[in-house]
Short mmCIF file of C-alpha atoms in Angstrom, two decimals:
data_model
loop_
_atom_site.label_atom_id
_atom_site.label_comp_id
_atom_site.label_asym_id
_atom_site.label_seq_id
_atom_site.Cartn_x
_atom_site.Cartn_y
_atom_site.Cartn_z
CA UNK A 20 -39.18 -6.01 31.85
CA UNK A 21 -38.90 -6.59 35.61
CA UNK A 22 -39.28 -10.36 35.16
CA UNK A 23 -36.10 -10.43 33.05
CA UNK A 24 -34.28 -8.02 35.40
CA UNK A 25 -34.69 -4.84 33.40
CA UNK A 26 -34.95 -1.34 34.84
CA UNK A 27 -38.43 0.19 34.67
CA UNK A 28 -38.38 3.97 34.49
CA UNK A 29 -39.89 6.69 32.25
CA UNK A 30 -37.18 6.24 29.60
CA UNK A 31 -37.62 2.47 29.24
CA UNK A 32 -41.41 2.75 29.39
CA UNK A 33 -41.33 5.28 26.57
CA UNK A 34 -39.06 3.03 24.51
CA UNK A 35 -41.27 0.01 25.13
CA UNK A 36 -44.43 1.88 24.17
CA UNK A 37 -42.92 3.23 20.96
CA UNK A 38 -41.64 -0.24 20.07
CA UNK A 39 -45.13 -1.68 20.49
CA UNK A 40 -46.67 1.16 18.50
CA UNK A 41 -44.24 0.68 15.62
CA UNK A 42 -44.84 -3.08 15.65
CA UNK A 43 -48.45 -2.48 14.58
CA UNK A 44 -48.89 0.97 13.07
CA UNK A 45 -52.26 0.05 11.62
CA UNK A 46 -53.69 -0.47 15.10
CA UNK A 47 -51.54 1.81 17.26
CA UNK A 48 -50.25 4.45 14.83
CA UNK A 49 -52.43 7.12 16.40
CA UNK A 50 -50.26 6.94 19.52
CA UNK A 51 -46.96 7.86 17.83
CA UNK A 52 -47.05 11.32 19.45
CA UNK A 53 -48.17 10.03 22.84
CA UNK A 54 -46.34 11.74 25.72
CA UNK A 55 -45.41 9.77 28.82
CA UNK A 56 -46.55 12.35 31.41
CA UNK A 57 -45.96 12.17 35.16
CA UNK A 58 -49.69 11.70 36.04
CA UNK A 59 -49.97 8.90 33.45
CA UNK A 60 -46.87 7.18 34.91
CA UNK A 61 -48.21 7.45 38.47
CA UNK A 62 -51.49 5.94 37.33
CA UNK A 63 -49.63 3.10 35.59
CA UNK A 64 -47.52 2.36 38.67
CA UNK A 65 -50.59 2.26 40.91
CA UNK A 66 -52.38 -0.15 38.58
CA UNK A 67 -49.30 -2.40 38.49
CA UNK A 68 -48.76 -2.10 42.28
CA UNK A 69 -45.24 -0.76 41.68
CA UNK A 70 -43.17 1.51 43.91
CA UNK A 71 -39.82 3.18 43.30
CA UNK A 72 -36.88 1.21 44.70
CA UNK A 73 -33.15 1.64 44.87
CA UNK A 74 -30.21 -0.16 46.46
CA UNK A 75 -28.35 2.10 48.88
CA UNK A 76 -25.15 2.01 50.91
CA UNK A 77 -24.59 3.66 54.27
CA UNK A 78 -21.79 6.05 55.11
CA UNK A 79 -20.13 6.08 58.53
CA UNK A 80 -21.70 8.70 60.80
CA UNK A 81 -19.76 11.68 62.18
CA UNK A 82 -20.93 14.15 64.80
CA UNK A 83 -21.73 17.67 63.68
CA UNK A 84 -19.19 19.13 66.11
CA UNK A 85 -16.40 16.90 64.80
CA UNK A 86 -17.32 17.70 61.20
CA UNK A 87 -17.36 21.45 61.86
CA UNK A 88 -13.89 21.28 63.40
CA UNK A 89 -12.46 19.18 60.54
CA UNK A 90 -14.05 21.48 57.97
CA UNK A 91 -12.60 24.57 59.68
CA UNK A 92 -9.09 23.07 59.77
CA UNK A 93 -9.43 22.16 56.09
CA UNK A 94 -10.48 25.69 55.11
CA UNK A 95 -7.76 27.16 57.32
CA UNK A 96 -5.12 25.07 55.52
CA UNK A 97 -6.36 26.40 52.18
CA UNK A 98 -6.42 30.00 53.43
CA UNK A 99 -2.85 29.81 54.74
CA UNK A 100 -1.50 28.60 51.39
CA UNK A 101 -3.52 31.16 49.41
CA UNK A 102 -2.32 34.03 51.63
CA UNK A 103 1.31 32.89 51.79
CA UNK A 104 1.75 32.56 48.02
CA UNK A 105 -0.84 35.16 46.89
CA UNK A 106 -2.54 32.55 44.71
CA UNK A 107 -5.21 33.87 42.31
CA UNK A 108 -8.55 32.05 42.13
CA UNK A 109 -7.77 30.87 38.60
CA UNK A 110 -4.84 28.85 40.00
CA UNK A 111 -6.81 27.10 42.75
CA UNK A 112 -7.53 23.64 41.34
CA UNK A 113 -9.03 20.44 42.65
CA UNK A 114 -8.48 16.97 41.24
CA UNK A 115 -10.32 13.71 41.89
CA UNK A 116 -10.43 10.18 40.52
CA UNK A 117 -13.74 8.50 39.88
CA UNK A 118 -14.68 5.14 38.34
CA UNK A 119 -16.46 5.47 35.01
CA UNK A 120 -18.44 2.38 34.01
CA UNK A 121 -18.90 1.30 30.42
CA UNK A 122 -22.43 0.16 31.29
CA UNK A 123 -23.66 2.40 34.11
CA UNK A 124 -27.22 1.29 34.62
CA UNK A 125 -29.33 3.36 36.98
CA UNK A 126 -30.36 1.08 39.86
CA UNK A 127 -33.55 3.06 40.43
CA UNK A 128 -36.46 1.05 39.09
CA UNK A 129 -40.15 0.37 39.66
CA UNK A 130 -40.93 -2.95 41.34
CA UNK A 131 -43.78 -4.76 43.06
CA UNK A 132 -44.57 -3.32 46.48
CA UNK A 133 -43.63 -5.36 49.52
CA UNK A 134 -40.89 -7.48 47.92
CA UNK A 135 -37.59 -7.41 49.81
CA UNK A 136 -35.25 -8.29 46.92
CA UNK A 137 -35.02 -6.14 43.79
CA UNK A 138 -32.74 -7.60 41.11
CA UNK A 139 -31.68 -5.68 38.01
CA UNK A 140 -29.99 -7.34 35.05
CA UNK A 141 -26.40 -6.13 34.42
CA UNK A 142 -26.55 -3.88 37.52
CA UNK A 143 -23.38 -5.53 38.85
CA UNK A 144 -21.41 -5.00 35.64
CA UNK A 145 -18.10 -3.68 36.99
CA UNK A 146 -16.22 -3.07 33.73
CA UNK A 147 -14.88 0.45 34.03
CA UNK A 148 -12.03 2.89 33.62
CA UNK A 149 -10.61 5.43 36.05
CA UNK A 150 -11.37 9.00 35.06
CA UNK A 151 -9.43 11.80 36.76
CA UNK A 152 -11.18 15.15 36.54
CA UNK A 153 -9.76 18.53 37.50
CA UNK A 154 -11.51 21.91 37.78
CA UNK A 155 -10.56 25.42 38.86
CA UNK A 156 -12.27 27.64 41.43
CA UNK A 157 -13.34 29.92 38.57
CA UNK A 158 -15.19 27.08 36.82
CA UNK A 159 -12.71 25.82 34.22
CA UNK A 160 -12.75 22.12 33.36
CA UNK A 161 -9.36 20.62 32.49
CA UNK A 162 -8.89 17.75 29.99
CA UNK A 163 -9.74 14.34 31.46
CA UNK A 164 -7.12 11.75 32.38
CA UNK A 165 -8.51 8.30 31.44
CA UNK A 166 -6.94 5.00 32.50
CA UNK A 167 -8.13 1.86 30.68
CA UNK A 168 -7.61 -1.77 31.60
CA UNK A 169 -5.34 -3.62 29.19
CA UNK A 170 -1.83 -4.56 28.16
CA UNK A 171 -1.54 -2.81 24.79
CA UNK A 172 -2.85 0.31 23.07
CA UNK A 173 -5.56 -1.80 21.48
CA UNK A 174 -7.54 -1.43 24.71
CA UNK A 175 -7.88 2.32 24.10
CA UNK A 176 -10.80 3.87 22.18
CA UNK A 177 -10.14 5.58 18.87
CA UNK A 178 -8.50 8.93 19.55
CA UNK A 179 -10.90 10.85 17.31
CA UNK A 180 -13.82 9.86 19.57
CA UNK A 181 -12.45 12.05 22.38
CA UNK A 182 -11.66 15.78 22.59
CA UNK A 183 -8.12 17.05 21.97
CA UNK A 184 -6.05 17.22 25.15
CA UNK A 185 -7.53 14.13 26.81
CA UNK A 186 -4.73 12.07 28.38
CA UNK A 187 -5.12 8.32 27.77
CA UNK A 188 -3.15 5.48 29.34
CA UNK A 189 -3.63 1.85 30.31
CA UNK A 190 -2.49 -0.72 32.84
CA UNK A 191 -3.64 -4.14 34.04
CA UNK A 192 -6.07 -2.82 36.65
CA UNK A 193 -7.07 0.64 35.26
CA UNK A 194 -6.22 2.01 38.72
CA UNK A 195 -4.22 5.14 39.33
CA UNK A 196 -0.73 4.96 40.81
CA UNK A 197 2.37 7.09 41.27
CA UNK A 198 3.27 7.00 37.57
CA UNK A 199 -0.25 8.05 36.55
CA UNK A 200 -0.16 10.88 39.12
CA UNK A 201 3.11 12.21 37.69
CA UNK A 202 1.60 11.89 34.22
CA UNK A 203 -1.41 14.08 34.95
CA UNK A 204 0.65 16.65 36.86
CA UNK A 205 3.09 17.07 33.97
CA UNK A 206 0.66 16.83 31.07
CA UNK A 207 -2.62 18.33 32.35
CA UNK A 208 -2.17 20.42 35.50
CA UNK A 209 1.15 22.09 34.63
CA UNK A 210 0.19 23.12 31.05
CA UNK A 211 -3.10 24.55 32.34
CA UNK A 212 -1.29 26.60 35.00
CA UNK A 213 1.18 27.90 32.44
CA UNK A 214 -1.66 29.03 30.16
CA UNK A 215 -3.42 30.79 33.05
CA UNK A 216 -0.24 32.63 34.08
CA UNK A 217 0.32 33.72 30.50
CA UNK A 218 -3.26 34.99 30.17
CA UNK A 219 -3.04 36.85 33.49
CA UNK A 220 0.46 38.14 32.72
CA UNK A 221 1.88 36.48 35.83
CA UNK A 222 5.48 35.37 36.38
CA UNK A 223 6.14 31.70 35.74
CA UNK A 224 7.21 31.19 39.35
CA UNK A 225 3.77 32.04 40.79
CA UNK A 226 2.50 29.09 42.83
CA UNK A 227 -0.74 27.23 42.19
CA UNK A 228 -2.79 25.30 44.75
CA UNK A 229 -3.94 21.74 44.08
CA UNK A 230 -6.58 20.26 46.39
CA UNK A 231 -6.82 16.46 46.23
CA UNK A 232 -7.56 13.42 48.38
CA UNK A 233 -5.16 11.48 50.59
CA UNK A 234 -4.37 8.84 47.96
CA UNK A 235 -1.08 6.96 48.43
CA UNK A 236 0.14 7.90 44.95
CA UNK A 237 -0.18 11.59 45.82
CA UNK A 238 2.32 11.25 48.66
CA UNK A 239 4.94 9.22 46.78
CA UNK A 240 8.53 10.59 46.81
CA UNK A 241 8.49 11.10 43.02
CA UNK A 242 5.36 13.23 43.31
CA UNK A 243 6.64 15.25 46.26
CA UNK A 244 9.85 15.95 44.36
CA UNK A 245 7.95 17.07 41.26
CA UNK A 246 5.51 19.48 42.94
CA UNK A 247 7.96 22.35 43.71
CA UNK A 248 9.53 22.00 40.26
CA UNK A 249 6.21 22.81 38.61
CA UNK A 250 5.24 25.45 41.22
CA UNK A 251 2.47 23.47 42.89
CA UNK A 252 1.53 23.25 46.55
CA UNK A 253 -1.18 20.92 47.81
CA UNK A 254 -3.87 20.55 50.47
CA UNK A 255 -5.51 17.19 51.20
CA UNK A 256 -9.27 16.77 51.48
CA UNK A 257 -9.95 15.26 54.94
CA UNK A 258 -10.02 11.47 54.97
CA UNK A 259 -13.44 9.78 54.59
CA UNK A 260 -15.12 13.14 53.95
CA UNK A 261 -14.63 13.66 50.23
CA UNK A 262 -18.38 13.19 49.72
CA UNK A 263 -18.91 16.32 51.85
CA UNK A 264 -15.81 18.43 51.22
CA UNK A 265 -14.58 17.64 47.70
CA UNK A 266 -16.00 20.11 45.13
CA UNK A 267 -15.88 17.44 42.42
CA UNK A 268 -17.68 14.83 44.51
CA UNK A 269 -20.42 17.28 45.40
CA UNK A 270 -21.49 18.18 41.85
CA UNK A 271 -19.28 17.29 38.88
CA UNK A 272 -18.79 13.57 39.52
CA UNK A 273 -22.51 13.16 40.22
CA UNK A 274 -23.37 14.92 36.97
CA UNK A 275 -20.94 12.75 35.01
CA UNK A 276 -22.49 9.56 36.40
CA UNK A 277 -25.98 10.89 35.64
CA UNK A 278 -24.93 11.49 32.02
CA UNK A 279 -23.50 7.95 31.86
CA UNK A 280 -26.76 6.52 33.23
CA UNK A 281 -28.86 8.54 30.80
CA UNK A 282 -26.72 7.37 27.87
CA UNK A 283 -27.03 3.78 29.07
CA UNK A 284 -30.80 4.10 29.39
CA UNK A 285 -31.01 5.57 25.88
CA UNK A 286 -29.00 2.65 24.49
CA UNK A 287 -31.20 0.08 26.26
CA UNK A 288 -34.36 1.91 25.18
CA UNK A 289 -33.29 2.11 21.53
CA UNK A 290 -32.43 -1.59 21.45
CA UNK A 291 -35.65 -2.51 23.25
CA UNK A 292 -37.76 -0.43 20.87
CA UNK A 293 -35.97 -2.07 17.92
CA UNK A 294 -36.67 -5.53 19.38
CA UNK A 295 -40.34 -4.80 20.04
CA UNK A 296 -40.81 -3.63 16.47
CA UNK A 297 -40.38 -7.23 15.37
CA UNK A 298 -41.09 -9.24 18.52
CA UNK A 299 -43.40 -8.15 21.35
CA UNK A 300 -42.10 -10.84 23.72
CA UNK A 301 -39.55 -9.08 25.99
CA UNK A 302 -38.38 -12.40 27.44
CA UNK A 303 -36.52 -12.93 24.15
CA UNK A 304 -34.76 -9.55 24.43
CA UNK A 305 -30.96 -9.84 24.56
CA UNK A 306 -28.86 -6.74 25.08
CA UNK A 307 -25.45 -6.54 23.40
CA UNK A 308 -23.02 -5.30 26.06
CA UNK A 309 -19.73 -6.36 24.49
CA UNK A 310 -16.90 -3.90 25.11
CA UNK A 311 -16.42 -3.48 21.37
CA UNK A 312 -19.96 -2.04 21.32
CA UNK A 313 -19.92 -0.14 24.61
CA UNK A 314 -16.47 1.48 24.44
CA UNK A 315 -17.28 3.88 21.54
CA UNK A 316 -20.61 4.78 23.17
CA UNK A 317 -18.84 5.42 26.46
CA UNK A 318 -16.23 7.62 24.76
CA UNK A 319 -18.99 9.65 23.14
CA UNK A 320 -20.62 10.16 26.55
CA UNK A 321 -17.33 11.39 28.04
CA UNK A 322 -16.93 13.80 25.15
CA UNK A 323 -20.45 15.17 25.64
CA UNK A 324 -19.86 15.58 29.37
CA UNK A 325 -16.65 17.55 28.76
CA UNK A 326 -18.42 19.80 26.26
CA UNK A 327 -21.24 20.35 28.75
CA UNK A 328 -18.86 21.37 31.55
CA UNK A 329 -17.39 24.02 29.24
CA UNK A 330 -20.79 25.70 28.78
CA UNK A 331 -22.09 28.45 31.07
CA UNK A 332 -24.41 25.96 32.74
CA UNK A 333 -21.52 23.56 33.24
CA UNK A 334 -19.26 26.27 34.68
CA UNK A 335 -22.01 27.26 37.12
CA UNK A 336 -22.33 23.63 38.20
CA UNK A 337 -18.57 23.39 38.77
CA UNK A 338 -18.59 26.59 40.83
CA UNK A 339 -21.55 25.34 42.87
CA UNK A 340 -19.39 22.40 43.98
CA UNK A 341 -16.76 24.78 45.34
CA UNK A 342 -19.48 26.75 47.13
CA UNK A 343 -21.03 23.60 48.61
CA UNK A 344 -17.63 22.58 50.00
CA UNK A 345 -17.32 26.04 51.61
CA UNK A 346 -14.08 26.79 49.76
CA UNK A 347 -15.37 29.72 47.71
CA UNK A 348 -16.38 31.61 50.84
CA UNK A 349 -13.19 30.63 52.69
CA UNK A 350 -11.01 31.98 49.87
CA UNK A 351 -13.11 35.15 49.64
CA UNK A 352 -12.73 35.82 53.38
CA UNK A 353 -9.00 35.20 53.10
CA UNK A 354 -8.54 37.66 50.25
CA UNK A 355 -10.68 40.33 51.93
CA UNK A 356 -9.72 39.93 55.59
CA UNK A 357 -6.76 37.54 55.72
CA UNK A 358 -6.68 34.10 57.35
CA UNK A 359 -9.63 33.52 59.70
CA UNK A 360 -8.83 35.18 63.04
CA UNK A 361 -10.48 32.44 65.12
CA UNK A 362 -7.54 30.35 66.28
CA UNK A 363 -7.56 26.65 67.02
CA UNK A 364 -6.52 26.02 70.59
CA UNK A 365 -5.63 22.45 71.52
CA UNK A 366 -5.24 22.22 75.34
CA UNK A 367 -3.46 18.89 74.94
CA UNK A 368 -0.98 19.97 72.25
CA UNK A 369 1.98 20.03 74.66
CA UNK A 370 0.92 17.08 76.78
CA UNK A 371 3.14 14.01 76.52
CA UNK A 372 2.06 10.75 78.06
#
């Protein structure tokens, strides 16, 4: 598998073993119930002189003192809005865009020790959509906004493959923009807020808080004009720190990508096992990664992820992202004691050079 660029992990090893077993049941049929245990895998890796490898990217460093100050200002901004408009926790929402690959292969693989270059077939496949996810402080997941790359509706998956309420659109690049931002505000965020107000018996004019990143489309004049009309106020996640301060980045987006990688591994494993049933030479293995094949599988993965986030386990995971970003505690302090009493004093605020 490594010689042809494939990922070697427990899932693919299991698929390969079962394919070999099924290729000769007379000789290997006794191993149909064989379990790939952790000790057995470690023994196999040692015998093959393999170690676990992964390509990584570095993030720019920031001092702890600078981060603490930025985080405090961020929480203070949230507290001020919550206190000013008396916003309930159900109407505190965060929104984030994340790329969602059709073929999201986990780059973690086993490889020969000591080698500096680790190549993985299809690991650079960049075909993707933009998925915009939104969640509330209380753990609700809102319908996804999905942007596909294409010029006509033919680029979209069949509607029945996705849950009701999902918002689908397309453009040449699959990137978000001002129009897509207005679209999700009007057709996902606003309807959700209206439902919450109705359930809580709140007046329609009650404000909601939307926490999002400093994306250019979020600051467009059309968006700024729309926000007060639909009773929304916003706070930006600090620039270059979404990986530390965005609730979605901290848990939900990671979980979605893990589900995509697991689904991809299952697809590869199933096809590999099918190949090995008839041909034990993996060098002849060709994986079908045409969009016509991957797009329905990808849609099914998105549907499963949405259903998972609506479970108790999923809601707990969503709420853990808010806690990790410090927002849950900041809102709790605000509601119990008001805006944090520690004031920010800038000795250079009135200094003009």
